[in-house]
Short mmCIF file of C-alpha atoms and ligand atoms in Angstrom, two decimals:
data_model
loop_
_atom_site.label_atom_id
_atom_site.label_comp_id
_atom_site.label_asym_id
_atom_site.label_seq_id
_atom_site.Cartn_x
_atom_site.Cartn_y
_atom_site.Cartn_z
CA MET A 1238 -13.88 23.94 -12.61
CA LYS A 1239 -13.11 21.14 -14.40
CA SER A 1240 -15.99 20.33 -17.13
CA ILE A 1241 -17.00 16.51 -17.76
CA ARG A 1242 -18.84 14.62 -20.57
CA ILE A 1243 -20.64 11.60 -19.98
CA PRO A 1244 -19.70 10.12 -22.88
CA ALA A 1245 -22.03 8.72 -25.55
CA ASP A 1246 -19.68 8.47 -28.56
CA LEU A 1247 -16.39 7.57 -27.12
CA ALA A 1248 -12.58 10.37 -27.59
CA ILE A 1249 -11.71 6.85 -29.01
CA ASN A 1250 -13.75 7.24 -31.60
CA GLY A 1251 -12.96 11.19 -32.19
CA ALA A 1252 -14.97 12.76 -29.80
CA ALA A 1253 -12.99 15.44 -27.41
CA PRO A 1254 -12.12 13.39 -23.77
CA ALA A 1255 -14.50 12.97 -20.98
CA PHE A 1256 -12.35 14.42 -18.94
CA ALA A 1257 -10.64 18.45 -19.60
CA GLU A 1258 -8.05 17.19 -16.68
CA PRO A 1259 -6.67 13.95 -16.58
CA LEU A 1260 -8.10 11.70 -13.82
CA HIS A 1261 -5.20 9.98 -11.64
CA VAL A 1262 -5.16 7.01 -9.50
CA GLY A 1263 -4.04 8.05 -6.35
CA ARG A 1264 -4.33 11.33 -6.11
CA PRO A 1265 -2.64 12.63 -2.97
CA ASN A 1266 -5.10 13.42 -0.42
CA LEU A 1267 -4.79 17.01 1.05
CA GLY A 1268 -5.82 17.60 4.98
CA ASP A 1269 -6.59 21.85 6.06
CA ARG A 1270 -3.07 24.03 4.45
CA GLU A 1271 -3.57 26.78 7.87
CA VAL A 1272 -2.86 24.30 10.00
CA LEU A 1273 0.46 22.92 7.84
CA LEU A 1274 0.65 26.29 7.03
CA ARG A 1275 1.53 27.48 11.03
CA TYR A 1276 2.91 23.69 11.48
CA THR A 1277 5.98 25.00 8.93
CA ALA A 1278 6.36 28.10 10.64
CA GLU A 1279 6.35 26.13 14.18
CA ILE A 1280 9.30 24.42 12.68
CA TYR A 1281 11.17 26.93 11.42
CA ASP A 1282 10.94 29.01 14.74
CA ARG A 1283 12.37 25.60 16.29
CA ARG A 1284 14.94 25.12 13.72
CA TRP A 1285 14.36 21.45 14.85
CA LEU A 1286 13.96 20.12 11.37
CA THR A 1287 14.65 16.31 11.59
CA ASN A 1288 16.80 13.68 13.80
CA ASN A 1289 13.62 12.76 16.26
CA GLY A 1290 11.94 15.75 16.62
CA PRO A 1291 8.38 16.75 18.66
CA LEU A 1292 6.07 16.55 15.43
CA VAL A 1293 7.70 13.13 14.91
CA GLN A 1294 7.08 11.98 18.45
CA GLU A 1295 3.81 13.29 17.87
CA LEU A 1296 2.95 11.84 15.37
CA GLU A 1297 4.14 8.46 16.45
CA ALA A 1298 2.24 8.50 19.30
CA ARG A 1299 -0.91 9.29 17.51
CA ILE A 1300 -0.64 6.52 15.55
CA ALA A 1301 0.28 4.46 18.13
CA GLN A 1302 -2.78 4.52 20.39
CA ARG A 1303 -4.74 4.90 17.45
CA LEU A 1304 -4.13 1.28 15.88
CA GLY A 1305 -3.52 -0.37 19.48
CA VAL A 1306 0.25 -0.95 19.30
CA ARG A 1307 2.14 -0.12 21.96
CA HIS A 1308 5.69 1.36 19.37
CA CYS A 1309 5.51 3.68 15.84
CA VAL A 1310 8.64 4.24 14.77
CA ALA A 1311 8.29 7.10 11.51
CA MET A 1312 10.58 6.34 8.77
CA CYS A 1313 11.19 8.44 5.80
CA ASN A 1314 9.22 5.98 3.53
CA GLY A 1315 7.31 2.79 3.56
CA THR A 1316 9.88 0.69 1.46
CA ILE A 1317 13.41 1.88 4.19
CA ALA A 1318 10.49 0.72 6.81
CA LEU A 1319 10.60 -2.48 5.70
CA GLU A 1320 14.32 -3.34 4.55
CA ILE A 1321 14.79 -1.79 8.64
CA ALA A 1322 11.68 -4.50 9.80
CA ILE A 1323 13.80 -7.50 8.08
CA ARG A 1324 16.88 -6.80 9.45
CA ALA A 1325 15.86 -6.65 12.53
CA LEU A 1326 13.70 -9.27 12.81
CA GLY A 1327 17.04 -10.86 11.34
CA LEU A 1328 15.78 -12.11 8.29
CA GLN A 1329 18.23 -14.30 5.38
CA GLY A 1330 18.40 -16.62 2.87
CA GLU A 1331 15.08 -17.18 2.01
CA VAL A 1332 11.51 -14.85 2.56
CA ILE A 1333 7.71 -16.01 1.05
CA VAL A 1334 6.35 -12.78 -0.27
CA PRO A 1335 3.51 -12.85 -2.50
CA SER A 1336 4.03 -12.17 -6.26
CA TRP A 1337 1.17 -9.80 -6.49
CA THR A 1338 2.48 -6.70 -5.03
CA PHE A 1339 4.13 -3.31 -5.08
CA ILE A 1340 7.50 -4.35 -6.31
CA ALA A 1341 8.73 -2.87 -2.81
CA THR A 1342 7.88 -5.63 -1.21
CA ALA A 1343 10.11 -7.78 -2.79
CA HIS A 1344 12.91 -5.45 -3.67
CA ALA A 1345 13.25 -4.72 0.20
CA LEU A 1346 14.56 -8.42 0.96
CA HIS A 1347 16.04 -8.62 -2.60
CA TRP A 1348 18.11 -4.96 -1.97
CA GLN A 1349 19.54 -7.02 1.82
CA GLY A 1350 20.43 -10.49 -0.21
CA ILE A 1351 17.93 -12.14 0.87
CA THR A 1352 15.68 -13.78 -2.13
CA PRO A 1353 11.87 -13.35 -2.30
CA VAL A 1354 10.25 -16.50 -2.99
CA PHE A 1355 6.98 -16.08 -4.10
CA ALA A 1356 3.96 -17.66 -3.31
CA ASP A 1357 0.69 -17.83 -5.09
CA ILE A 1358 -2.54 -16.44 -3.73
CA ASP A 1359 -6.11 -16.71 -3.31
CA PRO A 1360 -7.72 -15.67 -6.21
CA VAL A 1361 -11.31 -14.19 -4.32
CA THR A 1362 -8.90 -12.36 -1.80
CA HIS A 1363 -5.45 -11.10 -4.12
CA ASN A 1364 -3.96 -12.69 -0.49
CA LEU A 1365 -1.24 -15.08 0.13
CA ASP A 1366 -3.02 -18.87 0.01
CA PRO A 1367 -1.30 -20.13 2.90
CA ASP A 1368 -1.57 -23.85 1.29
CA ALA A 1369 0.81 -22.25 -1.81
CA VAL A 1370 2.90 -21.04 1.27
CA ARG A 1371 3.65 -23.90 3.19
CA ARG A 1372 4.36 -25.73 -0.73
CA MET A 1373 7.20 -22.91 -1.10
CA ILE A 1374 9.03 -23.50 2.14
CA THR A 1375 12.60 -24.78 2.26
CA PRO A 1376 15.62 -25.12 5.04
CA ARG A 1377 16.64 -21.56 3.88
CA THR A 1378 13.30 -20.17 4.55
CA SER A 1379 13.65 -17.94 7.40
CA GLY A 1380 10.52 -15.87 7.24
CA ILE A 1381 6.99 -15.16 5.89
CA ILE A 1382 5.65 -11.27 4.46
CA GLY A 1383 2.31 -10.97 4.46
CA VAL A 1384 0.64 -8.46 2.63
CA HIS A 1385 -2.58 -7.04 3.17
CA LEU A 1386 -3.51 -5.92 -0.94
CA TRP A 1387 -6.12 -3.54 -1.19
CA GLY A 1388 -6.62 -2.47 2.79
CA ARG A 1389 -8.19 -6.71 2.61
CA PRO A 1390 -6.53 -8.04 5.90
CA ALA A 1391 -4.17 -10.91 4.33
CA THR A 1392 -5.30 -14.49 6.70
CA VAL A 1393 -3.68 -13.71 9.52
CA GLU A 1394 -3.68 -16.53 11.59
CA ALA A 1395 -3.61 -19.25 9.07
CA LEU A 1396 0.39 -18.01 8.55
CA GLN A 1397 1.00 -17.54 12.08
CA ALA A 1398 -0.37 -20.56 12.77
CA ILE A 1399 2.64 -21.48 9.47
CA ALA A 1400 5.16 -19.56 10.86
CA ASP A 1401 5.03 -21.16 14.52
CA GLU A 1402 5.04 -25.07 12.82
CA HIS A 1403 8.53 -24.10 10.89
CA GLY A 1404 9.79 -21.37 13.41
CA LEU A 1405 9.33 -18.34 10.88
CA GLN A 1406 9.26 -14.96 11.70
CA LEU A 1407 5.93 -13.53 10.63
CA MET A 1408 5.57 -9.12 9.37
CA PHE A 1409 3.41 -8.19 7.54
CA ASP A 1410 3.44 -5.33 4.81
CA ALA A 1411 0.45 -3.35 5.57
CA ALA A 1412 0.89 -0.04 3.12
CA HIS A 1413 -2.37 -0.49 1.85
CA ALA A 1414 -4.01 -0.78 4.88
CA PHE A 1415 -4.03 2.24 7.37
CA ASP A 1416 -6.34 2.40 9.93
CA CYS A 1417 -8.37 -1.14 8.07
CA SER A 1418 -9.41 -3.85 10.95
CA HIS A 1419 -9.39 -7.15 11.22
CA GLY A 1420 -11.42 -9.29 13.38
CA GLY A 1421 -12.07 -6.03 15.39
CA ARG A 1422 -8.97 -5.23 16.05
CA LYS A 1423 -6.84 -2.69 14.07
CA ILE A 1424 -4.66 -3.53 11.66
CA GLY A 1425 -0.36 -3.08 13.02
CA GLY A 1426 -0.46 -5.53 16.30
CA PHE A 1427 -0.31 -8.89 13.59
CA GLY A 1428 2.92 -11.01 13.27
CA ARG A 1429 5.93 -9.56 14.73
CA CYS A 1430 5.42 -6.15 13.60
CA GLU A 1431 3.54 -4.27 10.66
CA VAL A 1432 5.03 -1.92 7.97
CA LEU A 1433 3.37 1.35 6.80
CA SER A 1434 3.76 3.50 4.11
CA PHE A 1435 2.93 7.13 4.13
CA HIS A 1436 3.37 7.82 0.43
CA ALA A 1437 1.54 10.19 -1.43
CA THR A 1438 -0.29 8.36 -3.26
CA LYS A 1439 -1.93 6.61 0.30
CA VAL A 1440 -4.57 7.20 1.76
CA PHE A 1441 -2.86 9.13 4.24
CA ASN A 1442 0.05 10.72 3.54
CA THR A 1443 3.36 12.56 5.11
CA PHE A 1444 4.41 12.95 1.27
CA GLU A 1445 7.12 10.61 1.64
CA GLY A 1446 7.24 8.99 4.51
CA GLY A 1447 6.77 5.46 6.34
CA ALA A 1448 6.50 3.43 10.07
CA VAL A 1449 6.86 0.65 11.39
CA VAL A 1450 4.54 -0.71 14.13
CA THR A 1451 4.84 -3.32 17.12
CA ASP A 1452 3.92 -4.28 20.23
CA ASP A 1453 7.79 -5.90 20.93
CA GLU A 1454 9.90 -3.04 22.87
CA GLU A 1455 13.15 -4.72 21.94
CA LEU A 1456 12.24 -4.93 18.11
CA ALA A 1457 11.26 -1.19 18.39
CA GLU A 1458 14.39 -0.38 20.00
CA ALA A 1459 16.85 -1.67 17.59
CA MET A 1460 14.93 -0.31 14.84
CA ARG A 1461 15.01 3.71 16.17
CA LEU A 1462 18.78 2.45 16.33
CA MET A 1463 18.70 1.32 12.85
CA ARG A 1464 17.11 4.30 11.84
CA ASN A 1465 19.40 6.27 12.79
CA PHE A 1466 23.04 4.89 12.04
CA GLY A 1467 22.70 3.05 15.11
CA PHE A 1468 23.48 6.26 17.55
CA LYS A 1469 23.01 5.47 21.05
CA GLY A 1470 23.73 9.51 22.47
CA TYR A 1471 26.38 11.22 20.83
CA ASP A 1472 29.37 10.16 19.78
CA ASN A 1473 28.20 6.41 20.39
CA VAL A 1474 27.70 3.98 17.89
CA ILE A 1475 26.35 1.08 19.50
CA HIS A 1476 24.38 -1.13 16.40
CA PRO A 1477 24.77 -1.07 12.19
CA GLY A 1478 22.50 1.24 10.58
CA THR A 1479 21.33 3.64 7.69
CA ASN A 1480 19.57 6.76 7.77
CA GLY A 1481 15.82 5.94 7.59
CA LYS A 1482 14.63 9.25 9.58
CA MET A 1483 11.29 11.05 8.96
CA PRO A 1484 12.11 15.05 8.62
CA GLU A 1485 9.23 17.01 11.25
CA ILE A 1486 7.89 18.54 7.71
CA ASN A 1487 6.85 15.42 7.05
CA ALA A 1488 4.94 14.54 10.54
CA ALA A 1489 3.37 17.73 10.55
CA MET A 1490 1.31 16.69 7.73
CA GLY A 1491 0.30 13.21 8.98
CA LEU A 1492 -1.05 15.98 12.10
CA VAL A 1493 -2.71 17.31 9.19
CA ASN A 1494 -3.57 14.88 7.50
CA LEU A 1495 -4.54 12.89 10.52
CA ASP A 1496 -7.09 14.60 11.15
CA ALA A 1497 -8.73 14.46 8.49
CA MET A 1498 -8.72 10.72 7.30
CA PRO A 1499 -12.83 10.52 8.65
CA GLN A 1500 -13.51 12.52 5.47
CA PHE A 1501 -10.46 10.95 2.95
CA VAL A 1502 -12.41 7.62 3.60
CA ASP A 1503 -15.88 9.07 3.67
CA ALA A 1504 -15.03 10.61 -0.14
CA ASN A 1505 -13.73 6.64 -1.02
CA ARG A 1506 -16.71 5.02 0.61
CA ARG A 1507 -18.95 7.29 -1.75
CA ASN A 1508 -16.80 7.14 -4.88
CA TYR A 1509 -16.76 3.39 -3.92
CA HIS A 1510 -21.04 2.80 -3.91
CA ALA A 1511 -21.34 4.85 -6.60
CA TYR A 1512 -18.76 2.86 -8.80
CA ALA A 1513 -20.90 -0.18 -7.29
CA GLU A 1514 -24.45 0.99 -8.28
CA ALA A 1515 -22.71 1.75 -11.85
CA PHE A 1516 -21.72 -1.85 -11.68
CA ALA A 1517 -24.30 -3.51 -10.83
CA GLY A 1518 -25.54 -5.68 -13.36
CA ILE A 1519 -22.73 -5.40 -15.67
CA ASP A 1520 -21.29 -9.14 -16.48
CA GLY A 1521 -17.96 -8.69 -18.02
CA VAL A 1522 -16.51 -7.03 -14.78
CA ARG A 1523 -17.05 -7.88 -11.00
CA LEU A 1524 -15.59 -4.79 -7.98
CA LEU A 1525 -13.08 -5.67 -5.51
CA GLN A 1526 -15.30 -6.24 -2.12
CA TYR A 1527 -15.05 -5.07 0.84
CA ASP A 1528 -16.27 -5.56 3.88
CA GLU A 1529 -17.90 -2.36 6.08
CA ALA A 1530 -16.76 -4.91 9.60
CA ASN A 1531 -13.83 -4.84 8.52
CA ASP A 1532 -12.97 -0.91 8.54
CA PRO A 1533 -12.14 -0.81 4.96
CA ASN A 1534 -10.05 2.99 3.60
CA TYR A 1535 -11.43 2.52 0.14
CA GLN A 1536 -8.33 3.60 -1.36
CA TYR A 1537 -8.64 1.37 -4.30
CA VAL A 1538 -11.43 0.68 -6.45
CA VAL A 1539 -9.98 -2.64 -8.35
CA ILE A 1540 -12.24 -4.14 -11.11
CA GLU A 1541 -11.76 -7.42 -12.81
CA VAL A 1542 -12.46 -7.80 -16.33
CA VAL A 1543 -13.80 -11.14 -16.78
CA GLN A 1544 -12.63 -11.97 -20.40
CA GLY A 1545 -8.93 -11.28 -19.74
CA LEU A 1546 -6.35 -9.84 -20.64
CA ALA A 1547 -7.26 -8.28 -24.71
CA VAL A 1548 -10.59 -6.69 -23.27
CA ARG A 1549 -8.51 -5.41 -20.24
CA ASP A 1550 -6.18 -3.77 -22.17
CA ASP A 1551 -8.69 -2.32 -24.49
CA LEU A 1552 -10.56 -1.19 -21.98
CA ILE A 1553 -7.48 0.69 -20.20
CA ALA A 1554 -7.03 1.83 -23.80
CA ALA A 1555 -10.26 3.68 -24.17
CA LEU A 1556 -10.07 5.28 -20.89
CA HIS A 1557 -6.87 6.81 -20.98
CA ALA A 1558 -8.25 8.26 -24.13
CA GLU A 1559 -10.72 10.07 -22.30
CA ASN A 1560 -7.88 11.30 -20.06
CA VAL A 1561 -8.75 8.74 -17.39
CA LEU A 1562 -5.45 7.60 -16.47
CA ALA A 1563 -6.30 4.46 -14.86
CA ARG A 1564 -3.90 1.83 -14.00
CA LYS A 1565 -2.97 -2.19 -14.21
CA TYR A 1566 -2.07 -2.41 -10.99
CA PHE A 1567 0.50 -4.16 -9.88
CA TRP A 1568 0.64 -6.17 -13.11
CA PRO A 1569 2.77 -7.85 -14.60
CA GLY A 1570 3.27 -9.10 -11.13
CA CYS A 1571 6.58 -9.13 -9.77
CA HIS A 1572 7.82 -12.00 -10.47
CA ARG A 1573 7.60 -10.93 -14.45
CA MET A 1574 9.02 -8.01 -13.60
CA LYS A 1575 13.00 -7.99 -15.35
CA PRO A 1576 14.89 -8.28 -11.97
CA TYR A 1577 13.16 -11.78 -10.86
CA ARG A 1578 12.14 -12.58 -13.94
CA ASP A 1579 15.64 -12.99 -14.64
CA LEU A 1580 16.44 -14.32 -11.17
CA PHE A 1581 13.55 -17.18 -11.72
CA PRO A 1582 12.79 -17.42 -15.23
CA HIS A 1583 9.97 -21.00 -13.85
CA ALA A 1584 8.55 -18.88 -11.47
CA GLY A 1585 5.44 -18.10 -12.66
CA LEU A 1586 3.99 -21.90 -12.70
CA MET A 1587 3.63 -22.24 -9.18
CA LEU A 1588 1.96 -18.17 -9.49
CA PRO A 1589 -0.98 -19.42 -11.82
CA ARG A 1590 -3.35 -17.69 -9.87
CA THR A 1591 -1.54 -15.00 -9.80
CA THR A 1592 -0.99 -14.84 -13.33
CA ARG A 1593 -4.03 -14.81 -14.62
CA LEU A 1594 -5.87 -12.27 -11.83
CA ALA A 1595 -2.80 -10.03 -13.18
CA ASP A 1596 -4.24 -10.13 -16.78
CA GLY A 1597 -7.49 -8.83 -15.60
CA LEU A 1598 -6.89 -6.27 -12.99
CA ILE A 1599 -7.64 -2.46 -13.21
CA VAL A 1600 -7.69 0.42 -10.67
CA LEU A 1601 -9.43 3.36 -11.16
CA PRO A 1602 -9.58 6.64 -9.51
CA THR A 1603 -11.12 8.15 -6.40
CA GLY A 1604 -10.43 10.46 -3.61
CA ALA A 1605 -12.13 13.54 -2.49
CA MET A 1606 -11.90 15.83 -6.35
CA MET A 1607 -14.48 13.38 -7.35
CA SER A 1608 -17.32 13.88 -7.70
CA ASP A 1609 -20.63 11.09 -8.14
CA ALA A 1610 -21.30 12.70 -11.66
CA ASP A 1611 -17.71 11.77 -12.75
CA VAL A 1612 -17.99 8.39 -10.90
CA ALA A 1613 -21.10 7.62 -13.43
CA ALA A 1614 -19.21 8.93 -16.32
CA VAL A 1615 -15.60 6.53 -15.80
CA ALA A 1616 -18.16 3.86 -15.05
CA ALA A 1617 -20.26 4.96 -18.20
CA ILE A 1618 -16.62 4.71 -20.35
CA ILE A 1619 -16.33 0.82 -18.97
CA VAL A 1620 -20.11 0.03 -19.57
CA GLN A 1621 -20.38 1.71 -22.91
CA ARG A 1622 -17.08 0.22 -24.47
CA LEU A 1623 -17.71 -3.64 -23.31
CA ALA A 1624 -21.25 -3.22 -24.99
CA ALA A 1625 -18.97 -2.27 -28.19
C1 LIG B 2457 3.37 1.77 -1.26
C2 LIG B 2457 4.26 0.39 -0.67
C3 LIG B 2457 4.92 0.32 -0.73
C4 LIG B 2457 6.28 1.11 -0.42
O1 LIG B 2457 6.25 2.17 0.17
P1 LIG B 2457 7.17 4.01 -0.17
O2 LIG B 2457 6.56 4.76 0.65
O3 LIG B 2457 6.51 4.07 -1.29
O4 LIG B 2457 8.00 3.67 0.57
C5 LIG B 2457 5.94 -0.82 0.00
N1 LIG B 2457 4.55 -1.81 0.06
C6 LIG B 2457 3.41 -1.88 -0.73
C7 LIG B 2457 2.46 -3.42 -0.81
C8 LIG B 2457 2.84 -0.37 -1.50
O5 LIG B 2457 1.70 0.10 -1.98
#
């Protein structure tokens, strides 16, 4: 058992840390160990380790059904899934993305010689602001990648209208939004395709993994070829490609964790409400809201520090001193990370809201390993430090 202390005296002042063991953001969710071992034995006996094995096919079918889409193409990770989707859509030139996202959204373009053009966000939703997207369109623009940040739906309809009006492709990075909905429909079926990540830190994981989901048969077929070197049967390569295949052991983990999704989300929801209670009436921080109607997975507990950078960094230091390894996702924003800062030193001029948001954000730990007492202790560190 780990020992926790509701800190009366902060460790930053020399007391012992509140948590004996570090509390991480994105601690992996794990389903039933025995079932995973059973799948592992099956894989061993079958000697079918990868190359579109039966467990990968089963996982794809279950995800497609769950999300109400016709096709799920499983991949080795979410970044390769993004790269393959971008290629399958024929994106080129410039593609509009938020800077306020995980760096992989931008890298998946840049890595393929496409220019990511950063558009600003809505400060309330943290998602792309459609008017900002319009401002960034040029004759070289070929598409838009919306991100359903924190699992909250992007402005899907407005982005689709812009895409239609300007003849642009629209796809979504849905890495945060597994099993979430928008307007009564599961995320996965919007735009030309949507990309999922099943990385260990995500609410649903396959160790590493990802997928592209779509209703478009031709697109799905192209991506199936691309993820397997362009092979169509033995000895017959009909398309350029790469290796994006998901191994069987990863699919096994996925099948185990799919069954445990209700428990994962319940634990996150419970923690979220415990945080909400602890922060109620505290003026210095605003807890990011979720709309229960959109089936949030509550995998991120996000607070905005009203006073901004200096207070935010002071809170992070206080949390870390207590062994609470809170994160500053996605600070400082893609446009201020070296590769993009070097390429576009003035991008920030168009991104004032992204910059402001990045300076004030903290992501707190959650997940099945945390008790209500843990949540109360984490919140107490913040509330006390704000009052100090
Ligand atoms: C995690 C993540 C990815 C990358 O997924 P991997 O499976 O880690 O490659 C892409 N976009 C966003 C927004 C993410 O959070």
